[in-house]
Each structure stands twice: as structure tokens, then as C-alpha cells.
JSON list of C-alpha atoms and ligand atoms in Angstrom, two decimals:
[
{"chain": "A", "resi": 5, "resn": "MET", "atom": "CA", "xyz": [0.42, 0.24, 0.25]},
{"chain": "A", "resi": 6, "resn": "HIS", "atom": "CA", "xyz": [1.16, 3.73, -1.53]},
{"chain": "A", "resi": 7, "resn": "GLU", "atom": "CA", "xyz": [1.55, 5.64, 2.69]},
{"chain": "A", "resi": 8, "resn": "TYR", "atom": "CA", "xyz": [0.57, 8.79, 0.26]},
{"chain": "A", "resi": 9, "resn": "SER", "atom": "CA", "xyz": [-2.31, 7.61, -1.42]},
{"chain": "A", "resi": 10, "resn": "VAL", "atom": "CA", "xyz": [-3.10, 6.08, 2.34]},
{"chain": "A", "resi": 11, "resn": "THR", "atom": "CA", "xyz": [-2.65, 8.82, 4.04]},
{"chain": "A", "resi": 12, "resn": "GLU", "atom": "CA", "xyz": [-4.84, 11.33, 1.67]},
{"chain": "A", "resi": 13, "resn": "SER", "atom": "CA", "xyz": [-7.77, 8.98, 2.55]},
{"chain": "A", "resi": 14, "resn": "ILE", "atom": "CA", "xyz": [-7.37, 9.25, 5.60]},
{"chain": "A", "resi": 15, "resn": "LEU", "atom": "CA", "xyz": [-6.72, 13.04, 5.58]},
{"chain": "A", "resi": 16, "resn": "SER", "atom": "CA", "xyz": [-10.60, 13.45, 3.73]},
{"chain": "A", "resi": 17, "resn": "LEU", "atom": "CA", "xyz": [-12.21, 11.21, 6.11]},
{"chain": "A", "resi": 18, "resn": "ALA", "atom": "CA", "xyz": [-10.93, 12.38, 8.98]},
{"chain": "A", "resi": 19, "resn": "LEU", "atom": "CA", "xyz": [-12.59, 16.24, 7.78]},
{"chain": "A", "resi": 20, "resn": "GLU", "atom": "CA", "xyz": [-15.83, 14.52, 6.45]},
{"chain": "A", "resi": 21, "resn": "LYS", "atom": "CA", "xyz": [-16.26, 13.42, 9.91]},
{"chain": "A", "resi": 22, "resn": "ALA", "atom": "CA", "xyz": [-15.00, 16.52, 12.12]},
{"chain": "A", "resi": 23, "resn": "GLY", "atom": "CA", "xyz": [-17.37, 18.26, 9.61]},
{"chain": "A", "resi": 24, "resn": "ALA", "atom": "CA", "xyz": [-20.61, 16.33, 10.10]},
{"chain": "A", "resi": 25, "resn": "ALA", "atom": "CA", "xyz": [-19.80, 16.73, 13.54]},
{"chain": "A", "resi": 26, "resn": "LYS", "atom": "CA", "xyz": [-19.47, 21.16, 12.65]},
{"chain": "A", "resi": 27, "resn": "ALA", "atom": "CA", "xyz": [-15.84, 20.98, 14.23]},
{"chain": "A", "resi": 28, "resn": "SER", "atom": "CA", "xyz": [-13.66, 23.65, 13.91]},
{"chain": "A", "resi": 29, "resn": "ARG", "atom": "CA", "xyz": [-9.98, 21.61, 15.02]},
{"chain": "A", "resi": 30, "resn": "ILE", "atom": "CA", "xyz": [-8.76, 17.97, 14.88]},
{"chain": "A", "resi": 31, "resn": "ILE", "atom": "CA", "xyz": [-6.62, 17.03, 17.19]},
{"chain": "A", "resi": 32, "resn": "GLN", "atom": "CA", "xyz": [-6.25, 12.75, 17.44]},
{"chain": "A", "resi": 33, "resn": "ILE", "atom": "CA", "xyz": [-7.18, 10.90, 13.98]},
{"chain": "A", "resi": 34, "resn": "ASN", "atom": "CA", "xyz": [-7.08, 7.25, 15.41]},
{"chain": "A", "resi": 35, "resn": "LEU", "atom": "CA", "xyz": [-6.24, 4.39, 13.57]},
{"chain": "A", "resi": 36, "resn": "VAL", "atom": "CA", "xyz": [-6.08, 0.98, 13.76]},
{"chain": "A", "resi": 37, "resn": "VAL", "atom": "CA", "xyz": [-3.46, -0.97, 11.95]},
{"chain": "A", "resi": 38, "resn": "GLY", "atom": "CA", "xyz": [-2.89, -3.68, 10.53]},
{"chain": "A", "resi": 39, "resn": "GLU", "atom": "CA", "xyz": [1.31, -5.37, 10.77]},
{"chain": "A", "resi": 40, "resn": "LEU", "atom": "CA", "xyz": [0.42, -6.80, 6.64]},
{"chain": "A", "resi": 41, "resn": "SER", "atom": "CA", "xyz": [-1.35, -3.36, 5.43]},
{"chain": "A", "resi": 42, "resn": "GLY", "atom": "CA", "xyz": [2.85, -2.71, 5.60]},
{"chain": "A", "resi": 43, "resn": "ILE", "atom": "CA", "xyz": [1.76, 1.04, 7.20]},
{"chain": "A", "resi": 44, "resn": "VAL", "atom": "CA", "xyz": [4.85, 2.26, 8.56]},
{"chain": "A", "resi": 45, "resn": "SER", "atom": "CA", "xyz": [3.49, 5.29, 11.11]},
{"chain": "A", "resi": 46, "resn": "GLU", "atom": "CA", "xyz": [6.31, 7.75, 10.68]},
{"chain": "A", "resi": 47, "resn": "CYS", "atom": "CA", "xyz": [5.45, 8.29, 6.52]},
{"chain": "A", "resi": 48, "resn": "ILE", "atom": "CA", "xyz": [1.87, 8.73, 7.19]},
{"chain": "A", "resi": 49, "resn": "GLN", "atom": "CA", "xyz": [2.61, 11.42, 10.11]},
{"chain": "A", "resi": 50, "resn": "PHE", "atom": "CA", "xyz": [4.93, 13.38, 7.69]},
{"chain": "A", "resi": 51, "resn": "TYR", "atom": "CA", "xyz": [3.41, 12.57, 4.77]},
{"chain": "A", "resi": 52, "resn": "PHE", "atom": "CA", "xyz": [-0.26, 13.45, 7.76]},
{"chain": "A", "resi": 53, "resn": "ASP", "atom": "CA", "xyz": [0.75, 17.37, 8.34]},
{"chain": "A", "resi": 54, "resn": "PHE", "atom": "CA", "xyz": [2.80, 17.95, 4.46]},
{"chain": "A", "resi": 55, "resn": "ILE", "atom": "CA", "xyz": [-0.87, 17.93, 2.83]},
{"chain": "A", "resi": 56, "resn": "SER", "atom": "CA", "xyz": [-3.26, 19.45, 6.15]},
{"chain": "A", "resi": 57, "resn": "LYS", "atom": "CA", "xyz": [-1.26, 22.25, 6.34]},
{"chain": "A", "resi": 58, "resn": "ASP", "atom": "CA", "xyz": [-4.02, 24.38, 5.46]},
{"chain": "A", "resi": 59, "resn": "THR", "atom": "CA", "xyz": [-7.86, 22.14, 6.10]},
{"chain": "A", "resi": 60, "resn": "ILE", "atom": "CA", "xyz": [-8.59, 21.83, 10.30]},
{"chain": "A", "resi": 61, "resn": "ALA", "atom": "CA", "xyz": [-6.87, 18.97, 10.88]},
{"chain": "A", "resi": 62, "resn": "SER", "atom": "CA", "xyz": [-3.38, 21.25, 10.29]},
{"chain": "A", "resi": 63, "resn": "GLY", "atom": "CA", "xyz": [-1.24, 19.80, 13.41]},
{"chain": "A", "resi": 64, "resn": "ALA", "atom": "CA", "xyz": [-3.30, 16.98, 14.56]},
{"chain": "A", "resi": 65, "resn": "LYS", "atom": "CA", "xyz": [-1.85, 13.86, 16.01]},
{"chain": "A", "resi": 66, "resn": "LEU", "atom": "CA", "xyz": [-1.85, 10.19, 14.48]},
{"chain": "A", "resi": 67, "resn": "VAL", "atom": "CA", "xyz": [-1.98, 7.39, 17.06]},
{"chain": "A", "resi": 68, "resn": "PHE", "atom": "CA", "xyz": [-2.71, 4.04, 15.44]},
{"chain": "A", "resi": 69, "resn": "GLU", "atom": "CA", "xyz": [-3.35, 1.09, 17.05]},
{"chain": "A", "resi": 70, "resn": "MET", "atom": "CA", "xyz": [-0.97, -1.75, 15.87]},
{"chain": "A", "resi": 71, "resn": "ARG", "atom": "CA", "xyz": [-3.04, -5.48, 15.38]},
{"chain": "A", "resi": 72, "resn": "PRO", "atom": "CA", "xyz": [-1.33, -8.80, 14.25]},
{"chain": "A", "resi": 73, "resn": "THR", "atom": "CA", "xyz": [-1.58, -10.59, 11.75]},
{"chain": "A", "resi": 74, "resn": "ARG", "atom": "CA", "xyz": [-4.61, -13.49, 12.61]},
{"chain": "A", "resi": 75, "resn": "LEU", "atom": "CA", "xyz": [-4.30, -16.48, 9.50]},
{"chain": "A", "resi": 76, "resn": "LYS", "atom": "CA", "xyz": [-7.27, -18.98, 9.81]},
{"chain": "A", "resi": 77, "resn": "CYS", "atom": "CA", "xyz": [-6.54, -22.95, 8.73]},
{"chain": "A", "resi": 78, "resn": "ARG", "atom": "CA", "xyz": [-8.62, -24.07, 5.76]},
{"chain": "A", "resi": 79, "resn": "LYS", "atom": "CA", "xyz": [-8.64, -27.33, 6.62]},
{"chain": "A", "resi": 80, "resn": "CYS", "atom": "CA", "xyz": [-9.23, -27.91, 10.41]},
{"chain": "A", "resi": 81, "resn": "GLU", "atom": "CA", "xyz": [-10.62, -24.42, 11.26]},
{"chain": "A", "resi": 82, "resn": "THR", "atom": "CA", "xyz": [-7.89, -23.12, 14.21]},
{"chain": "A", "resi": 83, "resn": "VAL", "atom": "CA", "xyz": [-7.63, -18.81, 13.87]},
{"chain": "A", "resi": 84, "resn": "PHE", "atom": "CA", "xyz": [-3.67, -18.49, 14.74]},
{"chain": "A", "resi": 85, "resn": "THR", "atom": "CA", "xyz": [-1.37, -15.73, 14.87]},
{"chain": "A", "resi": 86, "resn": "PRO", "atom": "CA", "xyz": [1.79, -16.93, 13.26]},
{"chain": "A", "resi": 87, "resn": "GLN", "atom": "CA", "xyz": [5.60, -16.86, 15.78]},
{"chain": "A", "resi": 88, "resn": "ASN", "atom": "CA", "xyz": [7.55, -16.50, 12.06]},
{"chain": "A", "resi": 89, "resn": "SER", "atom": "CA", "xyz": [7.55, -16.30, 8.33]},
{"chain": "A", "resi": 90, "resn": "ASP", "atom": "CA", "xyz": [6.29, -20.21, 9.01]},
{"chain": "A", "resi": 91, "resn": "TRP", "atom": "CA", "xyz": [3.01, -19.50, 7.87]},
{"chain": "A", "resi": 92, "resn": "ALA", "atom": "CA", "xyz": [1.68, -23.31, 8.35]},
{"chain": "A", "resi": 93, "resn": "CYS", "atom": "CA", "xyz": [-1.39, -24.65, 10.52]},
{"chain": "A", "resi": 94, "resn": "PRO", "atom": "CA", "xyz": [0.80, -25.01, 14.25]},
{"chain": "A", "resi": 95, "resn": "ASP", "atom": "CA", "xyz": [-1.98, -28.15, 14.72]},
{"chain": "A", "resi": 96, "resn": "CYS", "atom": "CA", "xyz": [-1.78, -29.90, 11.50]},
{"chain": "A", "resi": 97, "resn": "HIS", "atom": "CA", "xyz": [0.36, -28.24, 9.19]},
{"chain": "A", "resi": 98, "resn": "GLU", "atom": "CA", "xyz": [-1.38, -27.88, 6.84]},
{"chain": "A", "resi": 99, "resn": "ALA", "atom": "CA", "xyz": [-0.26, -24.90, 3.81]},
{"chain": "A", "resi": 100, "resn": "GLY", "atom": "CA", "xyz": [-4.00, -23.63, 3.15]},
{"chain": "A", "resi": 101, "resn": "ILE", "atom": "CA", "xyz": [-4.71, -20.39, 5.47]},
{"chain": "A", "resi": 102, "resn": "GLU", "atom": "CA", "xyz": [-5.95, -18.02, 5.05]},
{"chain": "A", "resi": 103, "resn": "ILE", "atom": "CA", "xyz": [-6.29, -14.19, 6.40]},
{"chain": "A", "resi": 104, "resn": "VAL", "atom": "CA", "xyz": [-8.47, -13.52, 9.33]},
{"chain": "A", "resi": 105, "resn": "SER", "atom": "CA", "xyz": [-7.52, -10.13, 9.64]},
{"chain": "A", "resi": 106, "resn": "GLY", "atom": "CA", "xyz": [-4.58, -8.23, 9.72]},
{"chain": "A", "resi": 107, "resn": "ARG", "atom": "CA", "xyz": [-3.89, -5.97, 6.15]},
{"chain": "A", "resi": 108, "resn": "GLU", "atom": "CA", "xyz": [-6.61, -3.95, 7.91]},
{"chain": "A", "resi": 109, "resn": "CYS", "atom": "CA", "xyz": [-6.42, 0.32, 7.69]},
{"chain": "A", "resi": 110, "resn": "ASN", "atom": "CA", "xyz": [-9.30, 1.51, 9.13]},
{"chain": "A", "resi": 111, "resn": "MET", "atom": "CA", "xyz": [-10.00, 4.98, 11.06]},
{"chain": "A", "resi": 112, "resn": "GLU", "atom": "CA", "xyz": [-11.77, 3.92, 14.74]},
{"chain": "A", "resi": 113, "resn": "SER", "atom": "CA", "xyz": [-12.58, 7.90, 15.56]},
{"chain": "A", "resi": 114, "resn": "ILE", "atom": "CA", "xyz": [-11.49, 11.88, 15.45]},
{"chain": "A", "resi": 115, "resn": "GLU", "atom": "CA", "xyz": [-11.31, 13.76, 18.51]},
{"chain": "A", "resi": 116, "resn": "VAL", "atom": "CA", "xyz": [-11.80, 17.47, 17.98]},
{"chain": "A", "resi": 117, "resn": "GLU", "atom": "CA", "xyz": [-12.73, 20.74, 18.73]},
{"chain": "B", "resi": 13, "resn": "ZN", "atom": "ZN1", "xyz": [-5.29, -27.66, 10.76]}
]
């Protein structure tokens, strides 16, 4: 995922929510990000500071809550968190798995004034 476009969508969603709440300023944006999303929080904050300059979100702090990867075995349906790069099922060692979570990038809430 490209951080710049992610940041743009975070900003536009936050502005939309703040507008709906008739807020005059956005102070903080809380985000939930999966490990597999590849998102680097420092990059997002950097881009955000840059593109939010002339908006009510200027100076807002981005808070990231990282979510671990969760996988599910297609054979025995065990849900597990992979320990390293080994994504085989810990119970039956089946290699066929599906990703339950870990790729998300969601805005949980925003704090406004
Ligand atoms: Zn299994």
C-alpha cells in the first residue's frame, strides 16, 4: 500500500467526519492498522503534516493501534497468529490458510474541538 494515498484518504475521511460534527479543529485521529498492511506510521504522520497544513486537521496527532496478523487454517479452521514467516497451521501443519485480519487500515475515531 502506498502511504501517500493512504494518508490522503485518512485526511479526507477525517475532514468529512469533522464537518459532520461541525468541529472547528481536529486534534487527534485514532487508527487501527494491521501488521500486514505494510503501513509505516512515521511516514503517514509525515505526509499528514504536509497535506493537512491548510485544513482544520493541521497539527493533528495520528495514533496507531497495531493489530497482529491472524490466520485461519482451511482444513481444521484453527485461528492462529504466525510466529515468524512460517504460515503453516500449528495443529495439522496444513499450508492452506486464509488471512482473517492484519491487512486493515481503519479510522477508529477522531477527537475534535
Ligand atoms: Zn489446521
